[in-house]
CSV table of C-alpha atoms and ligand atoms in Angstrom, one decimal:
chain,number,residue,atom,x,y,z
K,270,MET,CA,82.1,-2.0,-58.7
K,271,THR,CA,78.3,-2.8,-58.6
K,272,GLU,CA,79.0,-6.4,-57.6
K,273,ALA,CA,81.3,-5.1,-54.8
K,274,ILE,CA,78.5,-3.3,-53.1
K,275,ALA,CA,75.7,-5.8,-53.7
K,276,ASN,CA,74.6,-6.2,-50.1
K,277,ARG,CA,75.4,-2.8,-48.7
K,278,THR,CA,74.4,-1.9,-45.2
K,279,ASN,CA,74.1,1.5,-43.6
K,280,ARG,CA,77.2,2.7,-41.7
K,281,LEU,CA,77.2,5.8,-39.5
K,282,PHE,CA,80.3,7.9,-39.9
K,283,CYS,CA,78.6,11.1,-38.7
K,284,PRO,CA,79.2,12.8,-35.3
K,285,GLY,CA,76.1,11.4,-33.7
K,286,PRO,CA,74.3,9.1,-33.8
K,287,THR,CA,77.4,6.9,-33.6
K,288,PRO,CA,77.3,3.1,-34.1
K,289,VAL,CA,75.8,1.1,-31.2
K,290,PRO,CA,77.7,-2.1,-30.3
K,291,LEU,CA,75.5,-5.2,-30.7
K,292,ASP,CA,75.8,-6.0,-26.9
K,293,ALA,CA,74.4,-2.6,-26.1
K,294,SER,CA,71.6,-2.5,-28.7
K,295,ILE,CA,70.4,-6.0,-27.7
K,296,GLN,CA,69.8,-4.7,-24.2
K,297,SER,CA,67.3,-2.2,-25.4
K,298,LEU,CA,64.9,-5.0,-26.4
K,299,HIS,CA,64.1,-5.5,-22.7
K,300,THR,CA,61.0,-3.5,-22.6
K,301,ASP,CA,59.4,-5.5,-19.8
K,302,ILE,CA,61.1,-3.6,-17.0
K,303,TYR,CA,59.3,-1.3,-14.5
K,304,HIS,CA,61.2,1.9,-13.7
K,305,ARG,CA,60.1,1.9,-10.0
K,306,SER,CA,61.2,-1.7,-9.4
K,307,GLY,CA,64.1,-2.6,-7.2
K,308,GLU,CA,65.8,-4.2,-10.2
K,309,PHE,CA,65.7,-1.0,-12.2
K,310,LYS,CA,66.8,1.1,-9.3
K,311,ALA,CA,69.9,-1.0,-8.9
K,312,ILE,CA,70.7,-0.6,-12.7
K,313,PHE,CA,70.1,3.2,-12.7
K,314,ALA,CA,72.3,3.7,-9.6
K,315,ASP,CA,75.0,1.5,-11.2
K,316,VAL,CA,75.0,3.4,-14.4
K,317,ARG,CA,75.2,6.8,-12.7
K,318,LYS,CA,78.1,5.6,-10.6
K,319,ARG,CA,80.0,4.2,-13.6
K,320,LEU,CA,79.4,7.3,-15.7
K,321,THR,CA,81.1,9.4,-13.0
K,322,PRO,CA,84.8,8.7,-13.8
K,323,PHE,CA,84.2,10.0,-17.4
K,324,PHE,CA,83.1,13.3,-16.0
K,325,ASP,CA,85.6,13.4,-13.0
K,326,SER,CA,82.9,14.9,-10.8
K,327,LYS,CA,82.4,14.4,-7.0
K,328,VAL,CA,78.6,14.3,-7.5
K,329,SER,CA,77.6,11.7,-10.1
K,330,PRO,CA,76.0,13.2,-13.2
K,331,VAL,CA,72.2,13.5,-13.5
K,332,ILE,CA,70.7,11.5,-16.3
K,333,LEU,CA,68.0,13.3,-18.3
K,334,THR,CA,65.7,11.8,-20.9
K,335,SER,CA,66.3,14.3,-23.7
K,336,SER,CA,68.8,14.9,-26.5
K,337,GLY,CA,71.9,16.8,-25.6
K,338,THR,CA,70.3,20.2,-26.1
K,339,GLY,CA,67.9,19.4,-23.2
K,340,ALA,CA,70.9,19.3,-20.9
K,341,LEU,CA,72.2,22.5,-22.4
K,342,GLU,CA,68.8,24.1,-21.6
K,343,ALA,CA,68.9,22.6,-18.1
K,344,ALA,CA,72.3,24.3,-17.5
K,345,VAL,CA,71.0,27.7,-18.5
K,346,VAL,CA,67.7,27.3,-16.6
K,347,ASN,CA,69.3,26.1,-13.4
K,348,LEU,CA,72.6,28.1,-13.3
K,349,THR,CA,71.6,31.6,-14.6
K,350,GLU,CA,69.0,34.2,-13.6
K,351,VAL,CA,67.2,36.8,-15.8
K,352,ASN,CA,69.6,39.7,-16.6
K,353,ASP,CA,72.7,37.7,-15.6
K,354,GLU,CA,75.7,38.8,-17.6
K,355,VAL,CA,77.2,35.8,-19.4
K,356,LEU,CA,80.0,35.2,-21.8
K,357,VAL,CA,79.5,32.8,-24.8
K,358,ILE,CA,82.3,31.5,-26.9
K,359,ASN,CA,80.8,31.1,-30.4
K,360,GLY,CA,83.1,29.1,-32.7
K,361,GLY,CA,80.4,27.4,-34.8
K,362,LYS,CA,76.8,26.0,-34.8
K,363,PHE,CA,77.0,24.8,-31.2
K,364,GLY,CA,78.5,28.0,-29.9
K,365,GLU,CA,75.6,29.7,-31.6
K,366,ARG,CA,73.3,27.4,-29.7
K,367,TRP,CA,74.7,28.7,-26.4
K,368,GLN,CA,74.1,32.2,-27.7
K,369,LYS,CA,70.5,31.5,-28.6
K,370,LEU,CA,69.7,29.6,-25.3
K,371,THR,CA,71.2,32.2,-23.0
K,372,SER,CA,69.7,35.2,-24.9
K,373,GLY,CA,66.4,33.3,-25.1
K,374,TYR,CA,66.4,33.0,-21.3
K,375,GLN,CA,67.0,36.7,-21.1
K,376,CYS,CA,70.7,36.7,-20.0
K,377,LYS,CA,72.8,39.7,-21.1
K,378,VAL,CA,75.1,38.0,-23.5
K,379,HIS,CA,78.7,39.0,-24.3
K,380,GLU,CA,79.8,36.9,-27.2
K,381,ILE,CA,83.3,36.1,-28.6
K,382,LYS,CA,82.7,35.1,-32.2
K,383,LEU,CA,85.5,33.1,-33.7
K,384,THR,CA,86.3,32.5,-37.4
K,385,TRP,CA,85.1,29.0,-38.1
K,386,GLY,CA,87.8,26.4,-37.8
K,387,HIS,CA,89.7,28.4,-35.1
K,388,ALA,CA,90.0,27.9,-31.3
K,389,PRO,CA,89.5,30.8,-28.9
K,390,ASP,CA,92.5,33.0,-28.0
K,391,ILE,CA,92.9,32.8,-24.2
K,392,GLU,CA,94.1,36.5,-24.0
K,393,ALA,CA,91.0,37.6,-25.9
K,394,VAL,CA,88.8,35.7,-23.4
K,395,LEU,CA,90.6,37.3,-20.4
K,396,ASP,CA,90.2,40.8,-22.0
K,397,VAL,CA,86.5,40.5,-22.2
K,398,LEU,CA,86.4,39.3,-18.6
K,399,ARG,CA,88.6,42.2,-17.5
K,400,ALA,CA,86.4,44.7,-19.3
K,401,ASN,CA,83.1,43.2,-17.9
K,402,PRO,CA,83.6,42.4,-14.2
K,403,ASN,CA,79.9,41.5,-13.8
K,404,ILE,CA,80.1,38.4,-16.0
K,405,LYS,CA,78.9,35.6,-13.8
K,406,SER,CA,79.2,32.6,-16.1
K,407,MET,CA,80.9,31.4,-19.2
K,408,PHE,CA,79.5,29.0,-21.8
K,409,ILE,CA,81.8,27.1,-24.2
K,410,GLN,CA,82.1,23.9,-26.2
K,411,ALA,CA,84.9,21.4,-25.4
K,412,ASN,CA,84.6,20.2,-29.0
K,413,GLU,CA,82.9,22.4,-31.7
K,414,THR,CA,81.3,19.6,-33.8
K,415,SER,CA,80.5,21.9,-36.7
K,416,THR,CA,84.2,22.8,-37.3
K,417,GLY,CA,86.2,19.8,-35.9
K,418,VAL,CA,88.0,22.0,-33.4
K,419,ALA,CA,88.6,20.9,-29.8
K,420,PHE,CA,89.0,24.0,-27.6
K,421,PRO,CA,91.8,24.0,-25.0
K,422,ILE,CA,89.4,23.8,-22.0
K,423,LYS,CA,92.1,23.0,-19.4
K,424,GLU,CA,94.2,26.0,-20.3
K,425,ILE,CA,91.2,28.3,-20.6
K,426,ALA,CA,89.8,27.2,-17.2
K,427,GLU,CA,93.2,27.7,-15.5
K,428,ASN,CA,93.6,31.2,-16.8
K,429,VAL,CA,90.0,32.2,-16.2
K,430,ARG,CA,90.1,30.8,-12.7
K,431,LYS,CA,93.2,32.9,-11.9
K,432,LEU,CA,91.5,36.1,-13.0
K,433,ARG,CA,87.9,35.4,-11.9
K,434,PRO,CA,87.7,32.5,-9.3
K,435,GLU,CA,84.0,32.9,-8.8
K,436,ILE,CA,82.9,32.6,-12.5
K,437,LEU,CA,80.8,29.5,-13.4
K,438,LEU,CA,82.4,27.5,-16.3
K,439,ILE,CA,79.8,25.7,-18.2
K,440,VAL,CA,81.1,23.2,-20.8
K,441,ASP,CA,79.2,21.5,-23.6
K,442,ALA,CA,81.2,18.3,-23.9
K,443,VAL,CA,78.4,16.5,-25.8
K,444,SER,CA,80.8,15.5,-28.7
K,445,ALA,CA,84.0,15.7,-26.7
K,446,LEU,CA,83.6,13.2,-23.9
K,447,ILE,CA,85.2,9.8,-24.4
K,448,ALA,CA,87.3,11.2,-27.3
K,449,HIS,CA,88.8,13.9,-25.0
K,450,HIS,CA,89.5,14.4,-21.3
K,451,VAL,CA,87.1,16.9,-19.8
K,452,LYS,CA,87.8,16.8,-16.1
K,453,LEU,CA,85.2,18.7,-14.1
K,454,ASP,CA,86.8,18.7,-10.6
K,455,SER,CA,90.5,18.5,-11.6
K,456,TRP,CA,90.2,21.3,-14.1
K,457,GLY,CA,87.9,23.5,-11.9
K,458,LEU,CA,84.9,23.3,-14.2
K,459,ASP,CA,81.3,23.8,-12.9
K,460,CYS,CA,79.2,22.0,-15.4
K,461,VAL,CA,80.0,19.3,-18.0
K,462,ILE,CA,77.3,18.0,-20.4
K,463,SER,CA,77.2,15.0,-22.7
K,464,GLY,CA,74.7,12.8,-24.5
K,465,SER,CA,74.2,9.1,-25.2
K,466,GLN,CA,74.4,9.2,-29.0
K,467,LYS,CA,78.0,10.5,-29.2
K,468,GLY,CA,81.0,9.0,-27.5
K,469,PHE,CA,79.0,6.7,-25.3
K,470,GLY,CA,77.8,4.6,-28.3
K,471,VAL,CA,74.2,4.4,-27.3
K,472,ALA,CA,71.1,5.5,-29.4
K,473,PRO,CA,69.9,9.1,-29.0
K,474,GLY,CA,67.7,10.0,-26.0
K,475,LEU,CA,69.8,10.4,-22.9
K,476,ALA,CA,71.7,13.4,-21.8
K,477,PHE,CA,74.1,13.7,-18.9
K,478,ILE,CA,74.9,16.7,-16.8
K,479,ALA,CA,77.5,16.9,-14.0
K,480,LEU,CA,77.9,19.9,-11.7
K,481,SER,CA,80.6,21.0,-9.3
K,482,GLU,CA,79.6,21.3,-5.6
K,483,ARG,CA,79.3,25.1,-5.9
K,484,ALA,CA,77.2,24.8,-9.1
K,485,TRP,CA,74.8,22.6,-7.2
K,486,GLN,CA,74.7,25.3,-4.6
K,487,THR,CA,73.9,27.9,-7.3
K,488,ALA,CA,71.2,25.6,-8.7
K,489,LYS,CA,69.6,25.3,-5.2
K,490,ASN,CA,69.4,29.0,-4.9
K,491,ASN,CA,68.2,29.6,-8.4
K,492,LEU,CA,65.0,31.6,-8.8
K,493,ARG,CA,63.9,30.8,-12.3
K,494,PRO,CA,60.6,29.0,-12.9
K,495,LYS,CA,61.2,25.4,-14.1
K,496,PHE,CA,59.7,22.0,-14.0
K,497,TYR,CA,61.0,19.1,-16.2
K,498,PHE,CA,64.6,20.3,-16.1
K,499,ASP,CA,64.7,21.2,-12.4
K,500,LEU,CA,68.0,19.6,-11.6
K,501,ASN,CA,67.4,19.8,-7.8
K,502,THR,CA,64.3,17.6,-8.1
K,503,GLU,CA,66.2,15.2,-10.3
K,504,LEU,CA,69.3,14.9,-8.1
K,505,LYS,CA,67.1,14.3,-5.0
K,506,THR,CA,65.4,11.4,-6.8
K,507,GLN,CA,68.5,10.1,-8.6
K,508,VAL,CA,70.6,9.6,-5.4
K,509,ASN,CA,67.9,7.0,-4.6
K,510,GLY,CA,68.3,5.2,-7.9
K,511,GLN,CA,65.2,6.8,-9.4
K,512,SER,CA,64.5,9.6,-11.8
K,513,ALA,CA,61.7,12.2,-11.2
K,514,TRP,CA,59.9,11.2,-14.4
K,515,THR,CA,59.8,8.0,-16.4
K,516,PRO,CA,63.3,7.5,-17.8
K,517,ALA,CA,64.1,5.9,-21.2
K,518,THR,CA,64.6,2.5,-19.5
K,519,THR,CA,65.8,0.7,-22.6
K,520,LEU,CA,68.5,3.3,-23.3
K,521,VAL,CA,69.7,3.0,-19.7
K,522,LEU,CA,70.0,-0.7,-20.1
K,523,SER,CA,71.9,-0.1,-23.4
K,524,LEU,CA,74.2,2.4,-21.6
K,525,GLN,CA,75.0,-0.1,-18.9
K,526,ALA,CA,76.3,-2.6,-21.6
K,527,ALA,CA,78.1,0.2,-23.4
K,528,LEU,CA,79.9,1.1,-20.2
K,529,ASP,CA,81.3,-2.4,-20.0
K,530,LYS,CA,83.1,-1.6,-23.2
K,531,LEU,CA,84.2,1.9,-22.2
K,532,GLU,CA,85.5,0.7,-18.8
K,533,ALA,CA,87.5,-2.1,-20.5
K,534,LEU,CA,89.6,0.6,-22.1
K,535,GLY,CA,89.3,3.0,-19.2
K,536,VAL,CA,89.0,6.8,-19.4
K,537,ASP,CA,92.6,7.3,-20.6
K,538,GLY,CA,92.4,4.3,-23.0
K,539,CYS,CA,89.3,5.7,-24.6
K,540,VAL,CA,91.0,9.1,-25.2
K,541,ALA,CA,94.2,7.4,-26.5
K,542,HIS,CA,92.1,5.3,-28.9
K,543,HIS,CA,90.3,8.4,-30.3
K,544,LYS,CA,93.6,10.3,-30.6
K,545,LEU,CA,95.0,7.5,-32.8
K,546,MET,CA,91.8,7.3,-34.9
K,547,ALA,CA,92.0,11.0,-35.4
K,548,GLU,CA,95.6,11.0,-36.4
K,549,ALA,CA,95.0,8.2,-38.9
K,550,THR,CA,92.1,10.1,-40.4
K,551,ARG,CA,94.1,13.3,-40.8
K,552,ASP,CA,96.9,11.3,-42.6
K,553,ALA,CA,94.2,9.8,-44.8
K,554,MET,CA,92.8,13.2,-45.7
K,555,HIS,CA,96.3,14.4,-46.8
K,556,ALA,CA,96.7,11.3,-48.9
K,557,LEU,CA,93.3,12.0,-50.5
K,558,ASN,CA,94.5,15.5,-51.4
K,559,LEU,CA,92.1,17.1,-49.0
K,560,GLU,CA,93.0,20.0,-46.6
K,561,LEU,CA,91.8,20.1,-43.0
K,562,PHE,CA,89.2,22.7,-42.1
K,563,SER,CA,90.3,22.9,-38.5
K,564,GLN,CA,93.3,25.3,-38.4
K,565,SER,CA,94.7,24.1,-35.0
K,566,HIS,CA,93.5,22.0,-32.0
K,567,HIS,CA,92.2,19.2,-34.3
K,568,SER,CA,89.3,17.3,-32.7
K,569,GLN,CA,89.8,13.7,-31.7
K,570,ALA,CA,86.0,13.1,-32.1
K,571,LEU,CA,85.7,14.1,-35.8
K,572,THR,CA,87.8,15.4,-38.7
K,573,ALA,CA,86.5,18.2,-40.9
K,574,ALA,CA,88.1,18.4,-44.4
K,575,LYS,CA,87.7,21.0,-47.1
K,576,LEU,CA,86.4,19.9,-50.4
K,577,PRO,CA,87.9,21.1,-53.6
K,578,ASN,CA,85.8,23.7,-55.5
K,579,GLN,CA,84.8,21.3,-58.2
K,580,ILE,CA,83.2,18.9,-55.7
K,581,ASP,CA,79.7,19.8,-54.5
K,582,GLY,CA,79.6,18.6,-50.9
K,583,ASN,CA,75.8,18.0,-50.9
K,584,ALA,CA,76.2,15.8,-54.0
K,585,LEU,CA,79.1,14.0,-52.4
K,586,LEU,CA,77.1,13.3,-49.2
K,587,SER,CA,74.0,12.0,-51.0
K,588,HIS,CA,76.2,9.9,-53.4
K,589,ALA,CA,78.0,8.3,-50.4
K,590,ARG,CA,74.7,7.5,-48.7
K,591,GLU,CA,72.9,6.2,-51.8
K,592,ARG,CA,75.7,4.2,-53.3
K,593,TYR,CA,77.7,3.0,-50.3
K,594,GLY,CA,75.3,3.4,-47.4
K,595,ALA,CA,78.0,5.7,-45.8
K,596,PHE,CA,76.6,8.5,-43.7
K,597,PHE,CA,79.0,11.4,-43.4
K,598,ALA,CA,78.1,14.9,-42.2
K,599,GLY,CA,78.5,17.9,-44.3
K,600,GLY,CA,79.0,21.6,-43.5
K,601,GLN,CA,76.4,23.9,-42.1
K,602,ASP,CA,75.6,27.5,-42.8
K,603,GLN,CA,78.7,29.3,-44.3
K,604,VAL,CA,80.4,26.0,-45.1
K,605,LYS,CA,77.4,24.2,-46.5
K,606,GLY,CA,78.5,22.0,-49.4
K,607,LYS,CA,82.1,22.9,-48.8
K,608,ILE,CA,83.3,20.5,-46.2
K,609,VAL,CA,82.9,16.9,-45.2
K,610,ARG,CA,82.9,15.8,-41.5
K,611,ILE,CA,84.0,12.2,-40.7
K,612,ALA,CA,83.4,11.1,-37.2
K,613,HIS,CA,85.7,8.7,-35.3
K,614,LEU,CA,83.7,9.0,-32.2
K,615,GLY,CA,82.2,6.2,-30.1
K,616,ILE,CA,82.8,2.5,-29.6
K,617,PHE,CA,84.3,1.0,-32.7
K,618,ASP,CA,87.6,-0.4,-33.9
K,619,CYS,CA,90.1,0.7,-36.5
K,620,PHE,CA,88.4,-1.5,-39.2
K,621,TYR,CA,85.3,0.6,-38.9
K,622,LEU,CA,87.4,3.8,-39.5
K,623,LEU,CA,89.1,2.2,-42.5
K,624,GLN,CA,85.7,1.6,-44.0
K,625,ALA,CA,84.8,5.3,-43.6
K,626,ILE,CA,88.0,6.3,-45.3
K,627,GLN,CA,87.5,3.9,-48.2
K,628,ALA,CA,83.8,4.9,-48.6
K,629,LEU,CA,84.8,8.5,-48.8
K,630,GLU,CA,87.5,7.8,-51.3
K,631,PHE,CA,85.2,5.8,-53.5
K,632,SER,CA,82.7,8.7,-53.5
K,633,LEU,CA,85.3,11.3,-54.2
K,634,LEU,CA,86.7,9.2,-57.1
K,635,ASP,CA,83.1,8.8,-58.5
K,636,LEU,CA,82.7,12.5,-58.5
K,637,GLY,CA,85.9,13.1,-60.4
K,638,HIS,CA,88.3,13.9,-57.6
K,639,LYS,CA,91.9,13.1,-58.3
K,640,CYS,CA,93.6,10.8,-55.9
K,641,GLU,CA,95.3,7.4,-55.9
K,642,PRO,CA,92.8,4.6,-55.2
K,643,GLY,CA,93.7,3.1,-51.8
K,644,ALA,CA,95.8,6.1,-50.8
K,645,GLY,CA,93.6,7.0,-47.8
K,646,VAL,CA,93.5,3.6,-46.3
K,647,THR,CA,97.2,3.1,-46.9
K,648,ALA,CA,98.1,6.2,-45.1
K,649,ALA,CA,95.8,5.5,-42.2
K,650,THR,CA,97.1,1.9,-41.9
K,651,LYS,CA,100.7,3.0,-41.9
K,652,LEU,CA,100.0,5.3,-39.0
K,653,ILE,CA,98.1,2.7,-37.1
K,654,ARG,CA,100.7,0.0,-37.6
K,655,LYS,CA,103.5,2.4,-36.6
K,656,LYS,CA,101.9,3.2,-33.2
D,180,PLP,C1,75.4,16.8,-30.8
D,180,PLP,C2,75.8,18.0,-30.0
D,180,PLP,C3,74.9,18.6,-29.1
D,180,PLP,C4,73.5,18.1,-28.8
D,180,PLP,O1,72.7,17.9,-29.9
D,180,PLP,P1,71.3,17.1,-29.7
D,180,PLP,O2,70.9,17.0,-31.1
D,180,PLP,O3,70.4,18.0,-28.9
D,180,PLP,O4,71.6,15.8,-29.1
D,180,PLP,C5,75.3,19.7,-28.4
D,180,PLP,N1,76.5,20.1,-28.5
D,180,PLP,C6,77.4,19.6,-29.4
D,180,PLP,C7,78.8,20.1,-29.4
D,180,PLP,C8,77.1,18.5,-30.1
D,180,PLP,O5,78.0,17.9,-30.9
């Protein structure tokens, strides 16, 4: 065994940062580029245009230099006012982030708290909206990364729209995009957010935020004080191939190269690939005698599996890192040490996923878990070969 891992390299199997393809990471060595030059303007405009189909928005998304949370904050700051009544769907750590952001910005927050591992019940959402006719906007995740559950955004949007056509639907799709469809215009959403280090396969540091035409109107009329995250200032500058402040030029170059790969598959192809990777992972988890943590609506971006009582999740994670260079994510808060999260998000092939499954299996076996060596990879391979 020791010989087998003599030259181990780090491999990221966590839901962000995801592996960056070599073609994309090489681009970020070009540090000799001036962001106000004609050359960079053309690149920036090209990248915004090519991001647009992944958001399905009429207006191309604004690119922010921040992590995904910066764009979440931008949504709250530009689309709500002090004392606005808002509805937050809280199904895990990221739902909690919407709750903290909206209440921090002095909105009156109605919250639907879900049991972790579950998706929201549409009738329960409609009940809260019926009981609170002053709710102006609704905040939700497309994919709750802490639990591995993808929320049924299309159905929720359809039903909410019928009841309350004017409500703003604000969707954190940071970990959903590329792995799932999240269609701003076709589904009647108002704001869709993502980030570079998840499905887009670029290093951390860029966030993307797309708004519907009426959400842009709301942003124009917004009264809150703001500066760096003023989306109107950004949009005015970005339609001319610039950004208001210095952008992360190297990441934009990297993103341009990553988009070549994403476009080669196309939006539908990316989603189909992630669906297959997710199904293969779920089959592998069953073969490794692990139960899924998600109770329904399993994410195509990552799989969360319960660990048996005798396995300490924190020990498993550090063992996988130290011995195999395999970086999985664990559970947070109430499920700390109790689950493992395996990402299949971003730009990679099935061989990369098979490595993740094998590294997890080695680590489980090392910690005394009972399963047949090779069972995980065998199950995943059978599913992949069948399709
Ligand atoms: C990763 C992630 C974010 C953004 O996190 P940052 O660390 O700020 O990039 C937001 N929402 C979800 C669902 C995520 O998975």
